[in-house]
Structures are given as structure tokens and as C-alpha cells.
PDB file of C-alpha atoms in Angstrom:
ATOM      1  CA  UNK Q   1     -85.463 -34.452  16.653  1.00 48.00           C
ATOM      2  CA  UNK Q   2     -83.267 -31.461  17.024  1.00 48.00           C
ATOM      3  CA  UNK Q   3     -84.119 -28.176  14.975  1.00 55.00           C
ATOM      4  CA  UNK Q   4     -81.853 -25.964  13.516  1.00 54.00           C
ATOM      5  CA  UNK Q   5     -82.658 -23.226  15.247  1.00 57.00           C
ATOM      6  CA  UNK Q   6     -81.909 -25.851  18.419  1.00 57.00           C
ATOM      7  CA  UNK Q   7     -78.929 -26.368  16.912  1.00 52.00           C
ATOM      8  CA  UNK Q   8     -77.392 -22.742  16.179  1.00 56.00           C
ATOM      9  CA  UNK Q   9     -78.390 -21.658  19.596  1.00 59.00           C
ATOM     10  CA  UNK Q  10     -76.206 -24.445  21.105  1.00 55.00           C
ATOM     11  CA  UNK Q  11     -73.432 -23.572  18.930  1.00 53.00           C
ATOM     12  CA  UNK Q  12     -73.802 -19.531  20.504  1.00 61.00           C
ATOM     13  CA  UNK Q  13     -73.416 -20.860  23.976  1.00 59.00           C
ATOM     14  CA  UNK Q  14     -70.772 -22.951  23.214  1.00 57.00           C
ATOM     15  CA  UNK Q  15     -68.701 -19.597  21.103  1.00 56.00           C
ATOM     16  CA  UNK Q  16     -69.711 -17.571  24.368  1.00 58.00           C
ATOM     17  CA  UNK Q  17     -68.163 -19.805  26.807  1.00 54.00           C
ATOM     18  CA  UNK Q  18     -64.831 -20.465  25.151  1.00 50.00           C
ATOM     19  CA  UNK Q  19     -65.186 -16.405  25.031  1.00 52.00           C
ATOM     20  CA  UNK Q  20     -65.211 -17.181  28.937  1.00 53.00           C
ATOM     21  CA  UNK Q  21     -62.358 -19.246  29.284  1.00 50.00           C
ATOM     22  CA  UNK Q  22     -59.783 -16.747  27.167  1.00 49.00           C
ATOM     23  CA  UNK Q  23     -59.317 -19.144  24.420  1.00 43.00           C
ATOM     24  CA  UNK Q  24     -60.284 -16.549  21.396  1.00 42.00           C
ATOM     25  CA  UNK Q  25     -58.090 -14.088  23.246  1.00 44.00           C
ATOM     26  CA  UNK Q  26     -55.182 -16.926  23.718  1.00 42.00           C
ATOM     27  CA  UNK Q  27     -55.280 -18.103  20.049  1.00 41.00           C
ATOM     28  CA  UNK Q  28     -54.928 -13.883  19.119  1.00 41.00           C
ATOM     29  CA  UNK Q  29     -52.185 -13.165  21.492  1.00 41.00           C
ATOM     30  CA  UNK Q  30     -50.422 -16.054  20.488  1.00 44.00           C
ATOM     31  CA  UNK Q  31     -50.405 -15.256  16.815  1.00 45.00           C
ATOM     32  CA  UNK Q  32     -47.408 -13.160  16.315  1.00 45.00           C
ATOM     33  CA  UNK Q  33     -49.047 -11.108  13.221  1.00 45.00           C
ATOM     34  CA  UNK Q  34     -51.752  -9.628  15.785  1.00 40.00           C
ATOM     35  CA  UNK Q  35     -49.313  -8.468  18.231  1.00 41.00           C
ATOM     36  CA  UNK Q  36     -49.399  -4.602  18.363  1.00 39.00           C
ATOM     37  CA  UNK Q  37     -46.132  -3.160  18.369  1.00 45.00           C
ATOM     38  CA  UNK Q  38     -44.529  -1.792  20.664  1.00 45.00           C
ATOM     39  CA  UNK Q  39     -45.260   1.920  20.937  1.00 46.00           C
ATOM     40  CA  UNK Q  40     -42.804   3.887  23.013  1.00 81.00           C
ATOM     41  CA  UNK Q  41     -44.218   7.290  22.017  1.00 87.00           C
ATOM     42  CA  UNK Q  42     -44.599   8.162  25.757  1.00 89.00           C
ATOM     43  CA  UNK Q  43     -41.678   7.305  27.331  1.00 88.00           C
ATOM     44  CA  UNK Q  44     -40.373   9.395  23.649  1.00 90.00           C
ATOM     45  CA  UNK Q  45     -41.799  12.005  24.568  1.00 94.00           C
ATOM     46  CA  UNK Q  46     -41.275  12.654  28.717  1.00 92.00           C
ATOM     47  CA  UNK Q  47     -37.802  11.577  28.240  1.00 90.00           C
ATOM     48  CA  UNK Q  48     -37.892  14.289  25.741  1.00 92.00           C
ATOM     49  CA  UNK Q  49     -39.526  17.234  27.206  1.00 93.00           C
ATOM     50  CA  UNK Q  50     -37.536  16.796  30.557  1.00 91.00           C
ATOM     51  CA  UNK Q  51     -34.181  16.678  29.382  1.00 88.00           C
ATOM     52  CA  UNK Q  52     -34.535  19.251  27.344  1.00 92.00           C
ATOM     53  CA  UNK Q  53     -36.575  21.678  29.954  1.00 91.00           C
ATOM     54  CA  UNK Q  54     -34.049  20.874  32.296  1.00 86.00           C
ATOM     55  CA  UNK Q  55     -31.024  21.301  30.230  1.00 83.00           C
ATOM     56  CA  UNK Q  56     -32.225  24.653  29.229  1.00 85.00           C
ATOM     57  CA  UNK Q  57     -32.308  26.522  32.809  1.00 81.00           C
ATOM     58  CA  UNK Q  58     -29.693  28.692  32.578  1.00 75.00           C
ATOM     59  CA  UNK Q  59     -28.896  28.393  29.329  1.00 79.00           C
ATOM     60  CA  UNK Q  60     -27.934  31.219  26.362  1.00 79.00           C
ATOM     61  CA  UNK Q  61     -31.511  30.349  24.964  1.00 84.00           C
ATOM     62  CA  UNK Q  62     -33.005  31.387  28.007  1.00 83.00           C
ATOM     63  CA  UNK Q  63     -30.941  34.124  29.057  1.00 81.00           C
ATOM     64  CA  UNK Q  64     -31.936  35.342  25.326  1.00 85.00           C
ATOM     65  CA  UNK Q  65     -35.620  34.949  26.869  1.00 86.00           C
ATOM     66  CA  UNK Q  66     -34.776  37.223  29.451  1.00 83.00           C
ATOM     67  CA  UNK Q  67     -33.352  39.972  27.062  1.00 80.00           C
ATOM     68  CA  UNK Q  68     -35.779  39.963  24.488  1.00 83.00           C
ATOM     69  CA  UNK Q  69     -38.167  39.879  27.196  1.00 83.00           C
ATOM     70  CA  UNK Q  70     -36.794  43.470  28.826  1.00 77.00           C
ATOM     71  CA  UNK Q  71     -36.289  44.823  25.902  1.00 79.00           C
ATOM     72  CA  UNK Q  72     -39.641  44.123  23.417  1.00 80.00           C
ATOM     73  CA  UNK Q  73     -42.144  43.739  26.360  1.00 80.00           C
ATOM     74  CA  UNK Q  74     -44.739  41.708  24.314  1.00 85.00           C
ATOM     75  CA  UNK Q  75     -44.737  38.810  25.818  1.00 87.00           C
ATOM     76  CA  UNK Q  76     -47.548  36.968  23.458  1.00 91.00           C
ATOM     77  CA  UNK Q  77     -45.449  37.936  20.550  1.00 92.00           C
ATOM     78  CA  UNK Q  78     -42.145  36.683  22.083  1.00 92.00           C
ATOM     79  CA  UNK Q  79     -43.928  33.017  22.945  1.00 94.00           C
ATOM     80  CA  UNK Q  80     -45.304  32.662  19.826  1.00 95.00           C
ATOM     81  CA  UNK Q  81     -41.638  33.228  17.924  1.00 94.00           C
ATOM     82  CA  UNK Q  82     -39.991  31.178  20.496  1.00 95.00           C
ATOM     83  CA  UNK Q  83     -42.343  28.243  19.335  1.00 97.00           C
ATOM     84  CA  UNK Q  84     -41.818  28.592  16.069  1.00 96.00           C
ATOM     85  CA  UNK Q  85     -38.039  29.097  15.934  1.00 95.00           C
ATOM     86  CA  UNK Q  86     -37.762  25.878  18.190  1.00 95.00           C
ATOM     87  CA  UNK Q  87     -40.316  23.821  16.784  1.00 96.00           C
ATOM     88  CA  UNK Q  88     -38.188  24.628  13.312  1.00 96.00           C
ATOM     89  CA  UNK Q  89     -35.005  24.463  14.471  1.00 94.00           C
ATOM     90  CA  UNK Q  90     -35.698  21.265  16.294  1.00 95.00           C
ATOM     91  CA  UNK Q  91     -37.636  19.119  13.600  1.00 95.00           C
ATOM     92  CA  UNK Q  92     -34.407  20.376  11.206  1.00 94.00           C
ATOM     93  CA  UNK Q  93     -32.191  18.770  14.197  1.00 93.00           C
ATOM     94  CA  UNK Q  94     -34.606  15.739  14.563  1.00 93.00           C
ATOM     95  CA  UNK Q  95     -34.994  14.746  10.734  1.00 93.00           C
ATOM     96  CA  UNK Q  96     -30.967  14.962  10.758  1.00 90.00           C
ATOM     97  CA  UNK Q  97     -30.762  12.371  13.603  1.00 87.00           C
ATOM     98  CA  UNK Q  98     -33.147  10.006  12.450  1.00 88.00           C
ATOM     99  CA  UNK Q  99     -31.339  10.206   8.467  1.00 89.00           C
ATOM    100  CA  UNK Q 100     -28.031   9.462  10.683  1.00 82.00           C
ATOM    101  CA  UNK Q 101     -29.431   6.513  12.880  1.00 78.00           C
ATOM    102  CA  UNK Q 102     -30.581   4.808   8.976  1.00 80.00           C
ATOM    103  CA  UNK Q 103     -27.078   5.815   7.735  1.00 80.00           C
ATOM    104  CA  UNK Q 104     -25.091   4.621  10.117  1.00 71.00           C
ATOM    105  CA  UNK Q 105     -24.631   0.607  11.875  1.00 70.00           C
ATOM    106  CA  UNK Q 106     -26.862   0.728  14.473  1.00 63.00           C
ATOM    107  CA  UNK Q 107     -23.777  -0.536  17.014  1.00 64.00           C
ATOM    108  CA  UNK Q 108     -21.764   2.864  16.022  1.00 69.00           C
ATOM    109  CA  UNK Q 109     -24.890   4.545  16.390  1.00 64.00           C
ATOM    110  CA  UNK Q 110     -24.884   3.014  19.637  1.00 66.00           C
ATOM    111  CA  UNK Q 111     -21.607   4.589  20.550  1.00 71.00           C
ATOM    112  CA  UNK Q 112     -22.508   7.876  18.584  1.00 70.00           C
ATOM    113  CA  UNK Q 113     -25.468   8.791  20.878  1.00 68.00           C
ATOM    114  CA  UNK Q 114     -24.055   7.647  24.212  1.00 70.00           C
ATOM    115  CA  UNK Q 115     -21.034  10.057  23.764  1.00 75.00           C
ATOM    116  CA  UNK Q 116     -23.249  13.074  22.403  1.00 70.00           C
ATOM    117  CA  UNK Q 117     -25.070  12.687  25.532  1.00 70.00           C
ATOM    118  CA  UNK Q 118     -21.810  12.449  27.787  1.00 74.00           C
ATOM    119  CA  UNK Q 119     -21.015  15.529  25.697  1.00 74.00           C
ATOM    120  CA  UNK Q 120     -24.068  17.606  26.485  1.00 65.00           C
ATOM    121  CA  UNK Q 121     -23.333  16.318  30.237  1.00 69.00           C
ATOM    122  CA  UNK Q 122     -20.167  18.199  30.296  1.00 74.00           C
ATOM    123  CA  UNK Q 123     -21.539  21.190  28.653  1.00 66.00           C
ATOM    124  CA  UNK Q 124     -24.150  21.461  30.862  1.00 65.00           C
ATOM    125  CA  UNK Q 125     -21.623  22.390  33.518  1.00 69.00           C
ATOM    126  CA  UNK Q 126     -20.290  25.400  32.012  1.00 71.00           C
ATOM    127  CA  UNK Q 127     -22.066  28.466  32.694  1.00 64.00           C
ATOM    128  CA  UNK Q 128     -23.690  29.671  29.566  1.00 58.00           C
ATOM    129  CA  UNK Q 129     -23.189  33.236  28.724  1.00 57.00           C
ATOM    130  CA  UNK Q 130     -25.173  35.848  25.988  1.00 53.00           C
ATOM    131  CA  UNK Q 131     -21.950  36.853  23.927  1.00 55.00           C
ATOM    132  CA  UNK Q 132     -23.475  39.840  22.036  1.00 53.00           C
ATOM    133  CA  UNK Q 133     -27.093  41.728  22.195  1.00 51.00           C
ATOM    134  CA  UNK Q 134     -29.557  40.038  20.507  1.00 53.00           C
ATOM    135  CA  UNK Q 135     -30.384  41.731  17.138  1.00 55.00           C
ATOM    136  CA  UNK Q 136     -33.406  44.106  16.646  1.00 56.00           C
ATOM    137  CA  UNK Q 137     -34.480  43.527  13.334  1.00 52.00           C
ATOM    138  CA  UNK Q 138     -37.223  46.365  13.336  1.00 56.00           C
ATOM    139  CA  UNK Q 139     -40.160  43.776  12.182  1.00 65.00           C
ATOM    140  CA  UNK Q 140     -41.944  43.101  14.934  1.00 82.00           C
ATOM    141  CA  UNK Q 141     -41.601  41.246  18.078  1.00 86.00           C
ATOM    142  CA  UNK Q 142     -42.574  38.111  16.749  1.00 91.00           C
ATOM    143  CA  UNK Q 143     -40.026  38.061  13.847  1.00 90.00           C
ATOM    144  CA  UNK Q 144     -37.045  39.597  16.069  1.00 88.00           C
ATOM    145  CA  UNK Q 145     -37.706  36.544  18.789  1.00 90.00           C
ATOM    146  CA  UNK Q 146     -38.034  34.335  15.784  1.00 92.00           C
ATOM    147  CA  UNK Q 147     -34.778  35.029  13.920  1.00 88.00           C
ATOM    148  CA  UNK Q 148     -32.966  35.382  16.994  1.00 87.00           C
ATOM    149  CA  UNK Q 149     -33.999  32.964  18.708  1.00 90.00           C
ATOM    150  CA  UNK Q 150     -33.530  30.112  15.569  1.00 91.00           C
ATOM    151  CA  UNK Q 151     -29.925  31.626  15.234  1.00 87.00           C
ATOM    152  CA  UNK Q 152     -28.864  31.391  18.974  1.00 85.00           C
ATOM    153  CA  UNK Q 153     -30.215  27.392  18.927  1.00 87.00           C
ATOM    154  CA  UNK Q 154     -28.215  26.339  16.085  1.00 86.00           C
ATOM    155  CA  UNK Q 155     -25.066  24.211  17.425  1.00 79.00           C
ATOM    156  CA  UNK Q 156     -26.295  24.628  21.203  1.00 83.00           C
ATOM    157  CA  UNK Q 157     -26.888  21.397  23.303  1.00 83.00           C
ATOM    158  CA  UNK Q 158     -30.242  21.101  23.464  1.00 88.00           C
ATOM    159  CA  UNK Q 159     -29.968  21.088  19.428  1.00 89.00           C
ATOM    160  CA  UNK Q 160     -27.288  18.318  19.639  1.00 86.00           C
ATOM    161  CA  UNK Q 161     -29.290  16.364  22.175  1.00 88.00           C
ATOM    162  CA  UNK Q 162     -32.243  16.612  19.768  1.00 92.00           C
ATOM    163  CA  UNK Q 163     -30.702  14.870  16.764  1.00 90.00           C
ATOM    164  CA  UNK Q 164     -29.217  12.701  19.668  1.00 88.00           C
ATOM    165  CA  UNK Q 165     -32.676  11.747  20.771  1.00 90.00           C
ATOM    166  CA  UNK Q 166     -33.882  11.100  17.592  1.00 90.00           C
ATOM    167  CA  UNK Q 167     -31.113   8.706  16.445  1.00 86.00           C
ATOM    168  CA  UNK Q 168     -32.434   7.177  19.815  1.00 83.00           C
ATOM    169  CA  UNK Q 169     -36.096   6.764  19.473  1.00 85.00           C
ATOM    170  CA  UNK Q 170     -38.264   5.845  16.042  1.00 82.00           C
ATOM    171  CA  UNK Q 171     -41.374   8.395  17.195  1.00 88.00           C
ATOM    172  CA  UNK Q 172     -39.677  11.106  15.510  1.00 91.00           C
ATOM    173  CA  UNK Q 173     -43.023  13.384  16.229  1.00 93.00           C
ATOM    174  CA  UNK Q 174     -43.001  12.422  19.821  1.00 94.00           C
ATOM    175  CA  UNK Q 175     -39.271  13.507  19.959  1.00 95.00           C
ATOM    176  CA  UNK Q 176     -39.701  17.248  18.260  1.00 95.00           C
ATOM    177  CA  UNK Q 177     -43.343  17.955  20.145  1.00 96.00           C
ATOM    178  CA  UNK Q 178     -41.071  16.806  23.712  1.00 95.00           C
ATOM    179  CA  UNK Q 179     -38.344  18.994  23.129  1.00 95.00           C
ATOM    180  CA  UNK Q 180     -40.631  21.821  22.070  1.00 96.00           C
ATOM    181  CA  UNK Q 181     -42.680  21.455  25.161  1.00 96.00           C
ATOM    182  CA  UNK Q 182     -39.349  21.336  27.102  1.00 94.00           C
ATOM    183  CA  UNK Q 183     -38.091  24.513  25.718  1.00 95.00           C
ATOM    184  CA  UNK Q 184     -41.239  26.464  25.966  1.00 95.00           C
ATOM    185  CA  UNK Q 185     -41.745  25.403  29.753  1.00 94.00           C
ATOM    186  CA  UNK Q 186     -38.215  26.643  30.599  1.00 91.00           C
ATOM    187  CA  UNK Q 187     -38.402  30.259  28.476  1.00 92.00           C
ATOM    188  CA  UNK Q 188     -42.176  31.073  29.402  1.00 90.00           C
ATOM    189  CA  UNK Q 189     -41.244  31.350  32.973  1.00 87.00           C
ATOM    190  CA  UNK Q 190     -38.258  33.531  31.995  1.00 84.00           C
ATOM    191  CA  UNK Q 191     -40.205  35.931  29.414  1.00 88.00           C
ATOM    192  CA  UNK Q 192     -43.779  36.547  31.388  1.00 84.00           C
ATOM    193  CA  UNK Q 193     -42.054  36.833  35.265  1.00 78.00           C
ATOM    194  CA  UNK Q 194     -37.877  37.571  34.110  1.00 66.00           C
ATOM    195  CA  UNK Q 195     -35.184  38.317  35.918  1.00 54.00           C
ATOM    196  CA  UNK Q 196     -37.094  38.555  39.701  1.00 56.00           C
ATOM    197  CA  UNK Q 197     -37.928  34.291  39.035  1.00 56.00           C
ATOM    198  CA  UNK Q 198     -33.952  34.050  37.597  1.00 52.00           C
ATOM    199  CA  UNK Q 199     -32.739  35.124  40.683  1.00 56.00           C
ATOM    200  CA  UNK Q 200     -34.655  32.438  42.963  1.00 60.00           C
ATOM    201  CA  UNK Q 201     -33.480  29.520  41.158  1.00 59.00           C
ATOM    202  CA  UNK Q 202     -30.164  27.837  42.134  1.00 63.00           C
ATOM    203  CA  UNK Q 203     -28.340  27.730  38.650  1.00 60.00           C
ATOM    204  CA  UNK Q 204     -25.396  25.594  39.924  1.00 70.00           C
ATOM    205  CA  UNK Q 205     -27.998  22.798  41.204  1.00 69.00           C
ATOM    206  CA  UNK Q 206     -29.696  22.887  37.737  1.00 66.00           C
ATOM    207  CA  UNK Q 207     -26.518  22.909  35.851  1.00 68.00           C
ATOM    208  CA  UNK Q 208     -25.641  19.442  38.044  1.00 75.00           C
ATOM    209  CA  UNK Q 209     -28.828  18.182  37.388  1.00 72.00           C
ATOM    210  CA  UNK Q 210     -29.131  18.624  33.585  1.00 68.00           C
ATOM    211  CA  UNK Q 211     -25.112  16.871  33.753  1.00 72.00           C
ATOM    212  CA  UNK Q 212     -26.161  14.093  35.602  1.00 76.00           C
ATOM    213  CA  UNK Q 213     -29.335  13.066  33.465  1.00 71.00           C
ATOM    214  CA  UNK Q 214     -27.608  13.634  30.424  1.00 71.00           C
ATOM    215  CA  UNK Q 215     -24.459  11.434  31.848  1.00 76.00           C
ATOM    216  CA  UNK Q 216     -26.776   8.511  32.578  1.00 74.00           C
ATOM    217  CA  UNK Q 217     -28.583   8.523  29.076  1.00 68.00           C
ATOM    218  CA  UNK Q 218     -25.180   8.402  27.893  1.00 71.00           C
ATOM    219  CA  UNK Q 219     -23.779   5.535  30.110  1.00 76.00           C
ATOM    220  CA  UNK Q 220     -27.069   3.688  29.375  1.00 69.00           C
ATOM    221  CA  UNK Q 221     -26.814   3.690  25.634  1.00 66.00           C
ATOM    222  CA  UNK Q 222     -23.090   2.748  25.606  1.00 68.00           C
ATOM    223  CA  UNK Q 223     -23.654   0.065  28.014  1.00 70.00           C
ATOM    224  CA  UNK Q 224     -25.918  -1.149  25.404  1.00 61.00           C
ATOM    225  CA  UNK Q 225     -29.325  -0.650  27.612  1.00 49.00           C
ATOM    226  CA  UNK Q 226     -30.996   1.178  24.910  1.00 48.00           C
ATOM    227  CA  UNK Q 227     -32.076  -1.063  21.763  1.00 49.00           C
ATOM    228  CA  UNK Q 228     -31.138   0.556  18.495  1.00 43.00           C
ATOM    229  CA  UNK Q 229     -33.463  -0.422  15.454  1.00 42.00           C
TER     230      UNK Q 229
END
């Protein structure tokens, strides 16, 4: 006569080879409720960071970077307000895309994005230039870079491809961190080493570059290759 214990020890072999043969995992993966979503916080976030890094070579930003540079020498100081000007200015720009992409139809939103990024494509072409001397507020390195640097972002392209990027993706986070990261690894260059790294690199070729990346995000998204949610 079979025991229980007989019994339940059959019944663990038996649960350990359908373990085996994938059917727990088939019955989960089939079962649309235990799908994990999908998570594009990656791709969010390198799309993010080199767009933005590369759009920034050469411009005002960064030629701002050079100035403040020459004229605080405090390099530390200068990072840290450059950081916290962007990361501000750009979560201000991100949290305005994302409230556009759940105002608007995402098909005009569509259409919206693709020609921002055709937009920043063309401006990336023109030469960027620093109009006036950056203002000395007497406060400190830290705040001077700050101030400045917050005012000279507002209404330049890598702003506008910010709130472009987050009408694009949902990982708002993922979008503000990238285009932080992008900005601070195109101005640390320019504020520790200056004008003697400025003069090695080929400003046309990056100007073409930043164009053409920001022409085929554009392209893509009114071709309908990007999925708007």
C-alpha cells in the first residue's frame, strides 16, 4: 500500500520535471498579466545623452564654458553650477514635453516632435556665437555659472530637443539624467582643458554630425517609426 509520504514525494518529482520541460515558465509567459513591460529606459537614456553631448560642441552653452572658465578659474565651482542650472533647466523643459505629449493627439504629437527635431537639425548648422559677456554677479563662482548658465539654456536647442525627447519617450527620469550627462560631458572638457582642446576639434564636422542625427530622429518619427503612447 502506498504511504503518503510515498505519495507527496512522487508528486515533487513530477512538479520538478514539468519545471524541466518549460511548462510553468510557458503557462507564465503566456499569461498576458505577467508580462513585464516594456522598459525602454536605456535606449531613453543613450539616445538622450548623445544627442544632446553632441549637439552641444560648439554651441553658445559651451562657448559660455569656455568664458566663465578664463575668467573665474574655479573649475569645481563652475561644474557644480553647470549641473545644477542644466539639471533645472532641463527637468523644467522635460516636465513641459511630457504635459504636451498628454495634451496633445498622439498623431500631432507625432508630427510635433519629428519637425522640432528637423528644426534643431537646421540649427545645428549655424555657427553659434556668445552675443554679450556673461554676467558677473559678484556671488561666487558657483552662483555666477549657475545663473548664467540657466539663462543662456533657455530657448536654445538642446532645451527644445529636451521637451522634444520627452514628448518622445515615457522614462521622463531617464530623459533629464541623459541630457544632463550629455551636457556635462561636452562643457567639462571645455572648462578643466579650454580653449587649447577647442582648437583641435573640427567644429564644422560636429556641427554636420549633430544635423544629421537630429534629421534622422526627425524623419523617423514623422515616418511614423517611433510609437507614441
Amino acid at each position: 500500500m502506498v504511504s503518503i509520504r510515498q505519495c507527496q514525494r512522487k508528486f515533487e518529482i513530477a512538479t520538478r520535471l514539468a519545471a524541466r520541460s518549460g511548462y510553468k515558465n510557458h503557462a507564465t509567459i503566456s499569461d498576458p498579466s505577467l508580462q513585464a513591460p516594456p522598459q525602454p529606459i536605456v535606449e531613453t537614456f543613450f539616445t538622450s545623452t548623445v544627442l544632446v553631448a553632441i549637439a552641444e560642441i560648439g554651441d553658445k552653452t559651451q562657448l559660455l564654458s569656455f568664458v566663465l572658465a578664463a575668467k573665474l578659474r574655479r573649475p569645481y565651482p563652475i561644474m557644480m553650477g553647470i549641473f545644477a542650472a542644466t539639471l533645472l533647466n532641463h527637468a523644467l523643459a522635460a516636465s513641459a514635453g511630457a504635459w504636451l505629449a498628454g495634451l496633445i493627439p498622439s498623431h500631432f504629437i507625432n508630427w510635433i516632435v519629428g519637425a522640432s527635431f528637423i528644426g534643431c537639425g537646421l540649427w545645428a548648422l549655424k555657427p553659434d556665437t556668445l552675443e554679450e559677456h556673461p554676467p558677473l554677479f559678484g556671488t561666487g563662482a558657483f552662483v555666477t555659472t549657475l545663473i548664467a548658465f540657466f539663462l543662456a539654456e533657455m530657448g536654445d536647442k538642446t532645451q527644445l530637443a529636451t521637451v522634444a525627447l520627452a514628448a518622445r519617450y515615457d522614462e521622463l527620469t531617464a530623459v533629464v539624467l541623459g541630457t544632463t550627462l550629455g551636457m556635462m560631458l561636452a562643457n567639462a572638457p571645455a572648462v578643466w582643458i579650454g580653449e587649447a582642446l577647442a582648437g583641435r576639434i573640427n567644429m564644422r564636422k560636429t556641427r554636420w554630425l549633430a544635423a544629421i542625427l537630429f534629421l534622422l530622429m526627425g524623419v523617423w518619427s514623422l515616418a511614423g517609426g517611433i510609437e507614441f503612447h
